[in-house]
Amino acid sequence: MIKKIKLPTATTLMMIVIILAAISTWILPAGQYSKLTSENNKAFVITSKTNTVSLPLTQKILDSLFIRIPLEKFIKGDIKKPISIPNTYQQGAKNPQGIIDVLKAPIKGIIDSIDIVLFILIIGGFMQIFNKTGAMLTGVKYLANSMKGRERLLIIILTFIFSFLGGSYGMDVEAIVFYPILVPVFLAAGYDLIVPLAIVFGGTMVGFIASFSNPFSAIIASNTLGINWLDGFYERLLFFFISTAIYIWYLLRYADKIKKDPTASLVYKIDGSVNSSFDLHIVPKNETITLELKTKAFLLLFFLTFMSMIVGIVFFNWWCIEMSALFLGSAILVALIEGMNEKSFVSEFTKGMESLLTVAIIVGLARGVTIVLNEGMVSDSILYYASNVVVNFYPMLFIILIMLFYFFFSIPVSSSSGMAVLTMPIIGALAILLNIPGREVVNSYLYGIGIMYLITPTGSVFPALTMVNVSYKAWIKFIMPFVIVLLILGAVFLMIGIKFN
């Protein structure tokens, strides 16, 4: 009997990716583009390999550098990261990353991602405090009991909601608050761990592919390219509805199969009998569950905390610091209402932080990959040589290759906004030569990075897998057929966009 090959843990896999990134800095040529930044809205600063130059803060300077971004975007602060200047790539001396650099990378990555890391840890503390009240357990039991026989409808509604949140504002790491709620519900209904994972993580990522109004990808990419973000909006919205509908059908098909035959579960086949990360017991079939007033109040507080986070992100530009403060404040409020003493609060909150420590570390490790490639001076080289390959192709083939370029380049560059400011000026300049509309360049970027985010080890997949205790191998087995469908769908949309330009 052949023994099944087991993948190492998510943490180890991320370290392997960092090592591979370091090896690439010994093999690939080093080089970089000159970068343009705004200095306190007083002047432009161009930094190249040899020197740094200050220039007037005018639209004429941007036009002369072939950077098609309105000056007001810099003045308003919409463009904060350094912009790559087209036609300025220069090879430089290699800076290969060695063993010490590899060991430093995860530490630098954690420091660079400390806002997200702390947000995840505080989420863990909040969930632990909230779970101590028993409201979550009672609420999950009530939901599981009330939704019996209607789980398929619940899958449809929840998947659409998460997809909409991913497409509208780019929900990502904050979605982890839902796993402790949904995992027990779907396990109680007879599904496996992949189903809640596919609803929350898969749903948000499928919506992110379209990013019809996502300020962190569609809007900043459009700004960097110098076009109105509403150009291409309806195409992205149509892609959102079609891709989400196909994904819901795909997930329901899998869920129905598991419901009929639990041994058909990919988790069971690949990981064996694994338990949920959340120690919540499900209501017996004959037990009646009612929600007391205090329980309803706690559940309302939980709901209001999450809604406050959504409102803060969408309308007040909140991010990790503000969200962390919100959940910390909610945890303290829950403890006060529950009558929890100071010693118990600190102990339980710390225990909750410990439960998500691995998830937080993986986020830092993912950032470490980008750090190794940047410090090894090969990120710009990958962009330069890839763009030179695709520039000589016909427009339809060019736009598909650009999508594939973003698909693979999002492995080393995991930030959607960072990817936009790094690549859009160069890719946009190439597209103009082939008479390709800017909206299709933005859409190829969105489709490419969004589809890869479903599987890339440098994205949010490993934190999500760690949360629900599912292996990467099981997730890949589940999602890869749909990834192929998405790539085909994206190519069709892009070709139609070019055809009817």
Coordinates of C-alpha atoms in Angstrom, one line a residue:
M1 CA 0.0 0.0 0.0
I2 CA 1.4 3.4 -1.1
K3 CA 1.6 5.9 1.8
K4 CA 0.0 9.2 1.1
I5 CA 2.3 12.1 0.8
K6 CA 1.5 14.8 3.4
L7 CA 2.4 18.4 2.9
P8 CA 4.2 20.2 5.7
T9 CA 2.4 22.7 7.8
A10 CA 1.5 26.1 6.4
T11 CA 4.3 27.8 8.4
T12 CA 6.9 25.5 6.9
L13 CA 5.5 25.9 3.4
M14 CA 5.8 29.7 3.7
M15 CA 9.4 29.3 4.8
I16 CA 10.1 27.1 1.7
V17 CA 8.6 29.9 -0.5
I18 CA 10.9 32.4 1.2
I19 CA 13.9 30.1 0.5
L20 CA 12.8 29.7 -3.2
A21 CA 12.5 33.5 -3.5
A22 CA 16.1 33.9 -2.0
I23 CA 17.4 31.3 -4.6
S24 CA 15.8 33.3 -7.4
T25 CA 17.9 36.4 -6.4
W26 CA 21.0 34.3 -7.2
I27 CA 19.7 33.3 -10.6
L28 CA 17.7 36.2 -12.0
P29 CA 19.4 39.5 -13.2
A30 CA 19.2 42.4 -10.7
G31 CA 17.8 45.8 -11.7
Q32 CA 15.2 48.4 -11.0
Y33 CA 13.0 51.1 -12.4
S34 CA 13.4 54.7 -11.2
K35 CA 10.7 55.6 -8.8
L36 CA 8.6 58.8 -8.4
T37 CA 7.1 60.0 -5.2
S38 CA 5.4 63.2 -3.9
E39 CA 7.3 65.1 -1.2
N40 CA 4.7 66.7 1.1
N41 CA 2.8 68.0 -2.0
K42 CA 5.7 70.4 -2.7
A43 CA 7.7 68.6 -5.3
F44 CA 8.2 65.3 -7.1
V45 CA 11.2 63.2 -6.1
I46 CA 12.7 60.8 -8.6
T47 CA 15.0 58.1 -7.1
S48 CA 17.2 56.1 -9.5
K49 CA 20.1 53.8 -9.1
T50 CA 22.6 56.6 -9.2
N51 CA 20.9 59.7 -7.7
T52 CA 17.8 61.5 -6.4
V53 CA 16.3 64.5 -8.2
S54 CA 13.6 66.9 -7.1
L55 CA 11.2 68.3 -9.8
P56 CA 8.3 70.7 -9.8
L57 CA 4.9 69.2 -8.7
T58 CA 3.2 69.8 -12.1
Q59 CA 1.1 67.8 -14.6
K60 CA 3.7 68.6 -17.2
I61 CA 6.3 66.6 -15.3
L62 CA 4.0 63.6 -15.1
D63 CA 3.2 63.8 -18.9
S64 CA 6.9 64.0 -19.8
L65 CA 7.6 60.8 -17.8
F66 CA 4.7 59.0 -19.5
I67 CA 2.9 58.7 -16.2
R68 CA -0.7 59.2 -17.1
I69 CA -2.0 60.1 -13.6
P70 CA -3.8 63.3 -12.9
L71 CA -1.8 65.6 -10.6
E72 CA -4.7 65.9 -8.2
K73 CA -4.3 62.2 -7.3
F74 CA -1.0 63.0 -5.7
I75 CA -2.2 66.2 -4.1
K76 CA -5.2 64.4 -2.5
G77 CA -3.0 61.6 -1.3
D78 CA -4.7 58.9 -3.4
I79 CA -1.2 57.8 -4.7
K80 CA 1.0 57.2 -1.7
K81 CA 3.4 54.5 -2.8
P82 CA 6.4 55.0 -5.2
I83 CA 5.4 54.9 -8.9
S84 CA 7.6 53.0 -11.4
I85 CA 8.6 55.3 -14.2
P86 CA 8.3 53.7 -17.7
N87 CA 11.4 53.2 -19.8
T88 CA 13.8 53.7 -16.8
Y89 CA 14.7 50.1 -16.0
Q90 CA 18.5 49.6 -15.4
Q91 CA 20.4 46.5 -14.5
G92 CA 22.4 46.7 -11.4
A93 CA 24.7 44.8 -9.2
K94 CA 23.3 41.6 -7.8
N95 CA 22.3 41.5 -4.2
P96 CA 21.7 37.8 -3.6
Q97 CA 19.9 36.9 -0.4
G98 CA 21.7 34.5 1.8
I99 CA 20.9 32.4 4.8
I100 CA 20.9 35.4 7.2
D101 CA 18.5 37.3 4.9
V102 CA 16.2 34.3 4.8
L103 CA 16.2 34.2 8.6
K104 CA 15.5 37.9 8.7
A105 CA 12.7 37.8 6.1
P106 CA 9.9 36.5 8.3
I107 CA 10.9 38.9 11.1
K108 CA 10.9 41.9 8.7
G109 CA 7.6 40.6 7.2
I110 CA 6.0 40.5 10.6
I111 CA 7.3 44.0 11.4
D112 CA 6.0 45.3 8.0
S113 CA 2.6 43.6 8.6
I114 CA 2.4 44.4 12.3
D115 CA -1.0 46.2 11.9
I116 CA -2.6 43.1 10.3
V117 CA -0.8 40.8 12.8
L118 CA -2.1 42.7 15.8
F119 CA -5.6 42.9 14.3
I120 CA -5.7 39.1 13.9
L121 CA -4.4 38.6 17.5
I122 CA -7.0 41.0 18.9
I123 CA -9.7 39.2 17.0
G124 CA -8.6 36.1 18.7
G125 CA -8.9 37.8 22.1
F126 CA -12.3 39.2 21.3
M127 CA -13.7 35.8 20.2
Q128 CA -12.4 34.1 23.3
I129 CA -14.0 36.7 25.6
F130 CA -17.2 36.5 23.6
N131 CA -17.3 32.7 23.7
K132 CA -16.9 32.7 27.5
T133 CA -20.4 34.3 27.7
G134 CA -21.9 31.2 26.1
A135 CA -23.9 33.5 23.7
M136 CA -22.0 32.2 20.7
L137 CA -22.6 28.6 21.6
T138 CA -26.3 29.2 22.2
G139 CA -26.6 31.3 19.0
V140 CA -24.9 28.6 16.9
K141 CA -27.2 25.9 18.3
Y142 CA -30.2 28.0 17.6
L143 CA -29.1 28.8 14.1
A144 CA -28.3 25.1 13.4
N145 CA -31.7 24.0 14.7
S146 CA -33.7 26.7 12.9
M147 CA -31.9 26.2 9.5
K148 CA -32.4 22.4 9.4
G149 CA -33.4 21.4 5.9
R150 CA -32.6 24.9 4.5
E151 CA -28.8 24.7 4.5
R152 CA -28.6 25.0 0.7
L153 CA -30.4 28.3 0.9
L154 CA -28.0 29.4 3.7
I155 CA -25.0 28.5 1.5
I156 CA -26.4 30.5 -1.4
I157 CA -27.2 33.6 0.7
L158 CA -23.9 33.6 2.6
T159 CA -21.7 33.0 -0.4
F160 CA -23.3 35.8 -2.3
I161 CA -22.9 38.2 0.7
F162 CA -19.2 37.4 1.2
S163 CA -18.6 37.7 -2.6
F164 CA -20.4 41.1 -2.6
L165 CA -18.2 42.3 0.3
G166 CA -15.1 41.1 -1.5
G167 CA -16.1 42.8 -4.7
S168 CA -17.4 46.1 -3.2
Y169 CA -14.6 47.0 -0.7
G170 CA -12.2 44.1 -0.7
M171 CA -13.0 42.1 2.4
D172 CA -10.0 39.9 3.3
V173 CA -8.4 39.4 6.7
E174 CA -11.4 40.7 8.6
A175 CA -13.5 37.8 7.4
I176 CA -11.9 35.5 10.0
V177 CA -14.4 36.7 12.6
F178 CA -17.0 34.4 10.8
Y179 CA -15.3 31.1 11.0
P180 CA -16.1 30.4 14.7
I181 CA -19.8 31.0 13.8
L182 CA -20.2 29.1 10.6
V183 CA -17.9 26.1 11.0
P184 CA -20.1 24.5 13.7
V185 CA -23.3 25.3 11.8
F186 CA -22.2 23.5 8.7
L187 CA -20.6 20.6 10.5
A188 CA -23.9 20.1 12.4
A189 CA -25.7 20.1 9.1
G190 CA -23.6 17.2 7.8
Y191 CA -21.1 19.0 5.7
D192 CA -17.3 19.0 5.9
L193 CA -14.8 21.8 6.8
I194 CA -14.3 22.8 3.2
V195 CA -17.9 24.1 2.9
P196 CA -17.6 27.0 5.5
L197 CA -14.1 27.6 4.2
A198 CA -15.4 27.9 0.6
I199 CA -18.2 30.2 1.7
V200 CA -16.1 32.7 3.7
F201 CA -12.6 32.6 2.1
G202 CA -13.8 31.4 -1.4
G203 CA -16.7 33.8 -1.4
T204 CA -14.7 36.9 -0.6
M205 CA -11.9 36.0 -3.1
V206 CA -14.4 35.3 -5.9
G207 CA -15.9 38.7 -5.3
F208 CA -12.5 40.3 -5.1
I209 CA -11.7 39.1 -8.7
A210 CA -14.3 41.4 -10.1
S211 CA -13.6 44.2 -7.5
F212 CA -16.3 46.4 -9.2
S213 CA -15.8 49.2 -6.6
N214 CA -12.9 48.0 -4.5
P215 CA -10.8 51.1 -3.5
F216 CA -7.7 48.9 -2.8
S217 CA -7.5 47.4 -6.3
A218 CA -9.9 48.7 -9.0
I219 CA -9.9 52.4 -7.9
I220 CA -6.2 52.7 -7.1
A221 CA -5.2 50.8 -10.4
S222 CA -7.5 53.1 -12.4
N223 CA -6.0 56.2 -10.7
T224 CA -2.5 54.9 -11.4
L225 CA -3.3 54.3 -15.0
G226 CA -5.0 57.8 -15.3
I227 CA -8.5 56.7 -16.1
N228 CA -11.9 57.0 -14.3
W229 CA -12.5 53.9 -12.1
L230 CA -16.1 53.8 -13.5
D231 CA -14.7 53.0 -16.9
G232 CA -15.1 49.2 -17.1
F233 CA -17.4 49.2 -14.0
Y234 CA -20.3 47.5 -15.8
E235 CA -18.1 44.8 -17.3
R236 CA -16.7 44.0 -13.8
L237 CA -20.2 44.0 -12.3
L238 CA -21.3 41.5 -15.0
F239 CA -18.3 39.4 -14.3
F240 CA -19.1 39.5 -10.6
F241 CA -22.7 38.1 -11.1
I242 CA -21.6 35.4 -13.5
S243 CA -18.6 34.2 -11.6
T244 CA -20.4 34.2 -8.3
A245 CA -23.4 32.3 -9.8
I246 CA -21.0 29.7 -11.2
Y247 CA -19.1 29.4 -7.9
I248 CA -22.3 29.0 -5.9
W249 CA -23.4 26.2 -8.2
Y250 CA -20.0 24.6 -8.0
L251 CA -20.0 24.7 -4.1
L252 CA -23.6 23.4 -3.9
R253 CA -22.7 20.5 -6.1
Y254 CA -19.8 19.6 -3.8
A255 CA -21.9 20.2 -0.6
D256 CA -24.8 18.0 -1.9
K257 CA -22.3 15.2 -2.6
I258 CA -20.8 15.4 0.9
K259 CA -24.3 15.4 2.4
K260 CA -25.2 12.2 0.7
D261 CA -21.8 10.5 1.3
P262 CA -19.5 11.9 4.0
T263 CA -16.7 9.7 2.8
A264 CA -16.6 11.7 -0.5
S265 CA -15.3 14.6 1.5
L266 CA -11.9 15.9 0.3
V267 CA -11.0 16.6 3.9
Y268 CA -11.7 13.0 4.8
K269 CA -9.9 11.6 1.8
I270 CA -6.7 13.8 2.1
D271 CA -6.5 14.8 5.8
G272 CA -8.3 11.9 7.4
S273 CA -10.6 12.5 10.3
V274 CA -9.9 16.0 11.5
N275 CA -11.7 18.1 14.0
S276 CA -12.7 21.7 13.9
S277 CA -10.5 24.3 15.4
F278 CA -13.5 25.6 17.4
D279 CA -14.6 23.7 20.4
L280 CA -18.4 24.2 20.1
H281 CA -20.8 21.4 20.6
I282 CA -24.0 21.1 18.5
V283 CA -27.5 20.8 19.9
P284 CA -28.9 17.3 20.1
K285 CA -31.8 16.6 17.7
N286 CA -34.5 16.6 20.4
E287 CA -33.3 19.6 22.4
T288 CA -35.2 22.9 22.0
I289 CA -33.1 26.0 22.1
T290 CA -34.4 29.5 23.1
L291 CA -32.5 32.8 23.2
E292 CA -32.7 34.6 26.4
L293 CA -32.7 38.4 26.6
K294 CA -29.0 38.6 27.7
T295 CA -28.0 36.2 25.0
K296 CA -29.8 38.3 22.4
A297 CA -28.0 41.4 23.7
F298 CA -24.6 39.8 23.4
L299 CA -25.4 38.6 19.8
L300 CA -26.6 42.1 18.9
L301 CA -23.4 43.5 20.3
F302 CA -21.4 41.1 18.2
F303 CA -23.4 42.1 15.1
L304 CA -23.1 45.8 15.8
T305 CA -19.3 45.4 16.2
F306 CA -19.0 43.8 12.8
M307 CA -21.4 46.3 11.2
S308 CA -19.3 49.2 12.7
M309 CA -16.2 47.7 11.1
I310 CA -17.9 47.6 7.7
V311 CA -19.2 51.2 8.0
G312 CA -15.8 52.4 9.2
I313 CA -13.9 50.8 6.3
V314 CA -16.3 52.0 3.6
F315 CA -17.1 55.5 4.8
F316 CA -14.3 56.5 7.2
N317 CA -11.2 54.8 5.6
W318 CA -10.6 52.6 8.6
W319 CA -8.0 49.9 8.5
C320 CA -6.3 47.6 11.0
I321 CA -5.5 50.1 13.8
E322 CA -9.1 51.4 13.9
M323 CA -10.6 47.9 13.6
S324 CA -8.3 46.5 16.3
A325 CA -9.4 49.3 18.6
L326 CA -13.0 48.5 17.8
F327 CA -12.7 44.8 18.7
L328 CA -10.6 45.6 21.8
G329 CA -13.3 48.0 23.0
S330 CA -16.0 45.4 22.3
A331 CA -14.2 42.8 24.2
I332 CA -13.9 45.1 27.2
L333 CA -17.6 45.9 27.0
V334 CA -18.6 42.3 26.8
A335 CA -16.5 41.5 29.9
L336 CA -18.1 44.4 31.8
I337 CA -21.6 43.2 31.0
E338 CA -20.7 39.7 31.8
G339 CA -19.2 40.8 35.2
M340 CA -15.8 39.2 34.3
N341 CA -13.0 40.3 36.7
E342 CA -9.8 41.9 35.5
K343 CA -7.7 38.7 36.1
S344 CA -10.1 36.5 34.1
F345 CA -10.3 39.0 31.3
V346 CA -6.6 39.3 30.8
S347 CA -6.2 35.5 31.0
E348 CA -8.9 34.7 28.5
F349 CA -8.0 37.5 26.1
T350 CA -4.4 36.3 26.1
K351 CA -5.6 32.7 25.5
G352 CA -7.6 33.9 22.5
M353 CA -4.6 35.8 21.1
E354 CA -2.5 32.6 21.4
S355 CA -5.1 30.6 19.5
L356 CA -4.5 32.8 16.4
L357 CA -0.8 33.3 16.8
T358 CA 0.0 30.8 14.0
V359 CA -2.4 32.6 11.6
A360 CA -0.8 36.0 12.4
I361 CA 2.7 34.6 11.9
I362 CA 1.8 33.2 8.5
V363 CA 0.7 36.7 7.4
G364 CA 4.1 38.0 8.3
L365 CA 5.8 35.1 6.5
A366 CA 3.9 35.9 3.3
R367 CA 5.1 39.5 3.4
G368 CA 8.7 38.2 3.9
V369 CA 8.6 36.7 0.4
T370 CA 8.1 40.2 -1.1
I371 CA 10.8 41.6 1.1
V372 CA 13.4 39.0 -0.1
L373 CA 12.6 39.7 -3.8
N374 CA 12.7 43.5 -3.3
E375 CA 15.9 43.5 -1.4
G376 CA 17.4 41.0 -3.9
M377 CA 16.6 43.5 -6.6
V378 CA 14.7 41.1 -8.8
S379 CA 11.0 42.2 -8.5
D380 CA 11.5 44.9 -11.1
S381 CA 13.5 42.6 -13.3
I382 CA 10.6 40.1 -13.4
L383 CA 8.3 42.9 -14.5
Y384 CA 10.7 44.3 -17.1
Y385 CA 11.4 41.0 -18.9
A386 CA 7.8 39.8 -18.7
S387 CA 6.6 43.1 -20.2
N388 CA 9.2 42.8 -23.0
V389 CA 7.9 39.4 -23.9
V390 CA 4.2 40.3 -24.3
V391 CA 4.6 43.7 -26.1
N392 CA 5.1 42.1 -29.5
F393 CA 1.8 40.1 -29.6
Y394 CA -1.6 41.0 -31.1
P395 CA -3.9 42.9 -28.8
M396 CA -6.2 40.0 -27.8
L397 CA -3.2 37.7 -27.1
F398 CA -1.5 40.6 -25.3
I399 CA -4.4 41.2 -22.9
I400 CA -4.6 37.5 -22.1
L401 CA -0.9 37.3 -21.5
I402 CA -1.1 40.3 -19.2
M403 CA -3.8 38.6 -17.2
L404 CA -1.5 35.5 -16.9
F405 CA 1.4 37.8 -16.0
Y406 CA -0.6 39.3 -13.1
F407 CA -1.7 35.8 -12.2
F408 CA 1.8 34.6 -11.6
F409 CA 3.4 37.9 -10.5
S410 CA 0.9 38.2 -7.6
I411 CA 2.9 35.4 -5.9
P412 CA 5.9 37.5 -5.2
V413 CA 3.9 40.8 -4.9
S414 CA 0.9 39.9 -2.7
S415 CA -0.4 43.5 -2.2
S416 CA -3.0 44.6 -4.7
S417 CA -2.3 48.3 -4.2
G418 CA 1.4 47.7 -4.3
M419 CA 1.0 45.7 -7.5
A420 CA -1.0 48.5 -9.1
V421 CA 1.5 51.3 -8.5
L422 CA 4.5 49.0 -9.4
T423 CA 3.1 47.8 -12.7
M424 CA 0.4 50.0 -14.1
P425 CA 2.6 52.8 -15.5
I426 CA 4.7 50.2 -17.4
I427 CA 1.9 47.9 -18.6
G428 CA -0.3 51.0 -19.4
A429 CA 2.4 52.4 -21.7
L430 CA 2.7 49.1 -23.5
A431 CA -1.1 48.9 -23.9
I432 CA -1.2 52.4 -25.5
L433 CA 1.1 51.2 -28.3
L434 CA -1.3 48.4 -29.2
N435 CA -4.5 50.7 -28.9
I436 CA -5.8 48.7 -25.9
P437 CA -8.3 50.6 -23.7
G438 CA -7.1 51.3 -20.1
R439 CA -10.2 49.6 -18.6
E440 CA -9.1 46.2 -20.1
V441 CA -5.6 46.7 -18.6
V442 CA -7.2 47.3 -15.2
N443 CA -9.5 44.3 -15.6
S444 CA -6.7 42.0 -16.7
Y445 CA -4.9 43.0 -13.5
L446 CA -8.0 42.4 -11.4
Y447 CA -8.8 39.0 -13.0
G448 CA -5.1 37.9 -12.8
I449 CA -4.4 38.7 -9.2
G450 CA -7.9 37.9 -8.0
I451 CA -7.9 34.3 -9.4
M452 CA -4.4 33.7 -8.0
Y453 CA -5.4 34.9 -4.6
L454 CA -7.6 31.8 -4.3
I455 CA -4.5 29.6 -4.2
T456 CA -1.3 31.7 -3.7
P457 CA 0.7 30.8 -0.6
T458 CA 1.6 34.4 -0.1
G459 CA -2.0 35.6 0.2
S460 CA -4.7 34.9 2.8
V461 CA -5.3 31.2 2.0
F462 CA -2.9 29.8 4.6
P463 CA -4.4 31.9 7.5
A464 CA -7.9 30.8 6.4
L465 CA -6.8 27.1 6.2
T466 CA -5.2 27.3 9.6
M467 CA -8.4 28.8 11.1
V468 CA -10.6 25.8 9.9
N469 CA -7.9 23.1 10.1
V470 CA -8.0 22.1 6.4
S471 CA -4.8 21.2 4.5
Y472 CA -3.6 23.2 1.5
K473 CA -3.7 20.0 -0.6
A474 CA -7.4 19.5 0.1
W475 CA -8.2 23.1 -0.7
I476 CA -6.2 22.9 -4.0
K477 CA -8.0 19.7 -4.9
F478 CA -11.4 21.4 -4.4
I479 CA -10.7 24.8 -6.0
M480 CA -8.4 24.1 -9.0
P481 CA -11.2 23.1 -11.4
F482 CA -12.9 26.4 -10.6
V483 CA -9.7 28.3 -11.0
I484 CA -9.4 27.0 -14.6
V485 CA -13.0 28.0 -15.3
L486 CA -12.3 31.5 -14.0
L487 CA -9.2 31.9 -16.2
I488 CA -11.2 30.9 -19.2
L489 CA -14.0 33.3 -18.2
G490 CA -11.6 36.1 -17.6
A491 CA -10.0 35.6 -21.0
V492 CA -13.4 35.6 -22.7
F493 CA -14.4 38.9 -21.0
L494 CA -11.1 40.6 -21.9
M495 CA -11.3 39.5 -25.6
I496 CA -14.9 40.8 -25.8
G497 CA -13.7 44.0 -24.3
I498 CA -11.0 44.4 -26.9
K499 CA -13.2 43.4 -29.7
F500 CA -15.9 46.0 -29.0
N501 CA -13.5 48.8 -28.0

